[in-house]
């Protein structure tokens, strides 16, 4: 998250602090570009919220065993508007309770089982976007015009790449998570995009299982969504199996014919949504809709800014063969890592300056004194 902030040229990190309940208050050192910065770490959420009253987004990295209680505590803070739950394996009854609590507290809940969300040029929450090289190649360091919502976190990274290659880039992207009961739905985020003037077109990547895609189709049919929507429900291969297939996500299972990917794609196409014939045709269709908006003047492409330089850790650069350094010799009496040799901690220039003599040299080298 800090690396993303840096290449987006933020003046200060978007991460205000961290909460680690298993230790006392302290500070933790992190990279900020080629330099380093310190972030405060608090033992309690209440203390962190008191210290940073403007922080209104919480990313919860707690495990599935403790995420329910910690998320409930987060939603009790009046300043919190959004909570992202990264953990997989959260019991469905816990998720449904959290969804109910979030609605009462007017908190937007992303996840569980999500990689988070990203707003290019601004900030990101969670692990979405991948590493620095992927962020740069997908041009996530500046905003585009396409906002997407996906269930899959891995496929959201693929969407970043597809959107960057076929349009002027991503405006915002959210992975709602692959569980049966996501904290926020496709329609929740798409309605936000519909109300956001910076978003010019919408991309939806659904999947087999559930009925959320039908709600989007109905909203398009009713005229609640007027911006162009490109969509695809993955999992069309499920029909090739003789029995029901449970895909990777907990919610990726069709319990009826209406929950199959084929039925969803047909319903969205009938509602006026742009739906390709195959996933392989998605990039071409996305480019076609984008080009039509450019031609109509709805989207005015902006000059491409200079790509940011990507600092990488020395250990990683050395593993990739990008850097080298001369070998250093270190023993109990000699160390050549500095600007000059050290013998038992004494600089060689001091040996001559102090004229310690042969006895002194033997003392350093033999007796290590």
XYZ file of C-alpha atoms in Angstrom, residues 121-342:
222
model
C -3.626 7.802 -8.526
C -5.211 7.976 -5.089
C -4.864 4.975 -2.774
C -5.589 1.287 -2.441
C -6.813 -0.966 0.327
C -5.528 -4.504 0.738
C -3.363 -6.469 -1.664
C -5.091 -5.659 -4.933
C -3.017 -4.490 -7.894
C -0.129 -6.827 -7.209
C 3.503 -5.810 -6.929
C 5.039 -2.561 -8.086
C 5.928 -3.758 -11.591
C 2.348 -4.912 -12.195
C 0.968 -1.615 -10.868
C 3.180 0.288 -13.299
C 2.439 -1.931 -16.310
C -1.321 -1.626 -15.641
C -0.927 2.180 -15.332
C -2.585 2.225 -11.944
C -0.546 5.248 -10.906
C -3.042 7.571 -12.663
C -6.849 7.430 -13.095
C -8.615 6.308 -16.235
C -12.307 6.197 -17.137
C -13.346 2.570 -16.486
C -14.640 1.398 -13.106
C -14.941 -2.319 -12.499
C -16.291 -4.685 -9.887
C -15.379 -8.340 -9.628
C -15.798 -11.243 -7.256
C -12.378 -12.701 -7.902
C -9.288 -10.972 -6.546
C -6.966 -12.738 -8.967
C -9.167 -11.882 -11.915
C -9.344 -8.261 -10.806
C -5.607 -8.058 -11.476
C -6.269 -9.470 -14.935
C -8.957 -6.802 -15.410
C -6.403 -4.129 -14.503
C -4.218 -5.412 -17.309
C -7.053 -5.743 -19.851
C -8.449 -2.289 -19.096
C -5.002 -0.683 -19.368
C -4.420 -2.265 -22.789
C -7.825 -1.526 -24.308
C -8.903 1.806 -22.758
C -7.387 4.809 -21.008
C -7.200 2.825 -17.764
C -8.934 2.039 -14.503
C -10.860 4.704 -12.628
C -11.712 2.484 -9.669
C -11.841 -1.237 -9.003
C -13.267 -3.400 -6.223
C -13.156 -7.143 -5.618
C -16.167 -7.920 -3.442
C -14.929 -11.403 -2.516
C -15.957 -14.882 -3.548
C -18.084 -15.905 -0.570
C -21.767 -16.674 -0.836
C -22.713 -13.553 1.110
C -20.444 -10.602 0.224
C -20.589 -7.540 2.452
C -21.397 -5.312 -0.525
C -22.780 -6.442 -3.850
C -22.132 -5.740 -7.518
C -25.081 -3.360 -7.592
C -23.889 -1.432 -4.525
C -20.640 -0.491 -6.230
C -22.095 -0.029 -9.699
C -24.594 2.494 -8.333
C -21.657 4.380 -6.818
C -19.983 4.386 -10.221
C -23.210 5.571 -11.833
C -23.262 8.592 -9.500
C -19.555 9.369 -9.932
C -18.912 11.796 -12.833
C -15.314 10.597 -13.136
C -16.471 7.120 -14.178
C -17.520 6.952 -17.838
C -18.086 3.215 -18.310
C -18.508 0.174 -16.083
C -17.034 -3.321 -16.234
C -18.606 -6.227 -14.350
C -16.992 -9.635 -13.959
C -19.418 -12.040 -12.362
C -19.311 -15.797 -12.037
C -21.373 -18.929 -11.714
C -23.479 -19.049 -8.536
C -25.698 -16.447 -6.899
C -28.134 -14.016 -8.479
C -26.427 -10.624 -8.095
C -25.928 -10.221 -11.852
C -29.709 -10.295 -12.341
C -30.084 -7.297 -10.026
C -27.648 -5.361 -12.193
C -29.544 -6.388 -15.326
C -32.814 -5.227 -13.783
C -31.271 -1.873 -12.812
C -30.090 -1.364 -16.405
C -33.494 -2.324 -17.756
C -35.224 0.077 -15.348
C -32.960 2.951 -16.377
C -31.263 3.292 -12.998
C -27.935 2.610 -14.679
C -27.373 4.755 -17.760
C -23.626 4.445 -18.275
C -22.392 1.727 -20.648
C -21.831 -1.599 -18.890
C -19.608 -4.375 -20.221
C -20.074 -7.657 -18.367
C -19.222 -11.327 -18.362
C -20.023 -14.169 -15.956
C -17.183 -16.678 -15.823
C -17.761 -20.382 -15.293
C -19.445 -21.253 -18.595
C -17.475 -24.504 -18.650
C -19.566 -25.804 -15.725
C -22.168 -27.051 -18.194
C -19.638 -29.473 -19.637
C -19.592 -31.524 -16.429
C -22.142 -34.250 -15.720
C -22.463 -33.272 -12.054
C -22.533 -30.010 -10.120
C -19.108 -28.390 -9.896
C -17.814 -26.367 -6.965
C -15.277 -23.885 -8.277
C -12.652 -22.120 -6.155
C -14.907 -19.594 -4.438
C -17.369 -20.594 -1.749
C -20.158 -18.931 -3.730
C -19.142 -20.338 -7.130
C -21.730 -23.103 -7.283
C -24.939 -23.062 -9.320
C -27.822 -24.309 -7.197
C -30.313 -23.828 -10.038
C -30.322 -23.240 -13.796
C -30.713 -19.499 -13.245
C -27.400 -19.414 -11.367
C -25.378 -20.792 -14.266
C -22.992 -18.490 -16.087
C -24.768 -19.081 -19.407
C -28.139 -17.978 -17.984
C -26.626 -14.872 -16.411
C -24.827 -13.837 -19.588
C -28.024 -14.270 -21.585
C -30.051 -12.222 -19.077
C -27.516 -9.393 -19.009
C -27.329 -9.330 -22.807
C -31.127 -9.178 -23.026
C -31.164 -6.209 -20.616
C -28.929 -4.170 -22.925
C -25.589 -4.837 -21.257
C -22.608 -5.382 -23.554
C -21.803 -9.088 -23.164
C -19.202 -10.829 -25.367
C -19.623 -14.334 -26.731
C -16.557 -15.569 -24.834
C -14.173 -14.212 -22.246
C -11.481 -14.039 -24.928
C -13.667 -11.514 -26.770
C -13.999 -9.285 -23.693
C -10.960 -7.045 -24.417
C -12.138 -6.358 -27.972
C -15.645 -5.470 -26.832
C -14.270 -3.259 -24.083
C -12.149 -1.391 -26.617
C -15.116 -1.000 -28.959
C -17.338 0.548 -26.270
C -14.487 2.791 -25.147
C -13.783 3.945 -28.710
C -17.456 4.785 -29.198
C -17.388 6.952 -26.072
C -14.245 8.723 -27.271
C -15.825 9.364 -30.652
C -18.959 10.724 -28.979
C -16.867 13.053 -26.827
C -17.917 11.431 -23.562
C -14.318 10.457 -22.883
C -11.509 12.865 -23.717
C -8.171 11.019 -23.546
C -5.521 12.816 -21.543
C -1.786 12.916 -22.268
C 0.032 9.973 -20.740
C 2.217 11.101 -17.814
C 5.753 9.885 -17.421
C 5.851 6.389 -15.947
C 7.174 6.479 -12.380
C 10.458 4.912 -11.430
C 10.008 1.722 -9.454
C 12.357 1.247 -6.498
C 13.018 -2.379 -5.628
C 14.607 -3.993 -2.592
C 18.325 -4.767 -2.827
C 17.854 -8.475 -2.042
C 15.265 -8.821 -4.814
C 17.411 -6.881 -7.287
C 20.380 -9.095 -6.455
C 18.271 -12.228 -6.994
C 17.183 -10.900 -10.390
C 20.794 -10.166 -11.314
C 20.266 -6.400 -11.572
C 22.942 -5.273 -9.094
C 26.362 -6.414 -7.931
C 28.935 -5.485 -5.308
C 32.489 -6.600 -4.512
C 32.933 -9.373 -1.991
C 33.742 -8.352 1.558
C 36.148 -10.181 3.846
C 35.257 -10.308 7.494
C 37.119 -12.272 10.185
C 37.706 -11.973 13.902
C 40.608 -9.566 13.272
C 39.976 -8.035 9.820
C 37.047 -6.176 8.268
C 37.243 -4.538 4.802
C 33.594 -3.456 4.477
C 34.205 0.196 5.293
C 36.268 2.880 3.658
C 39.464 1.377 5.041
C 40.672 -1.829 6.654
C 40.002 -2.471 10.300
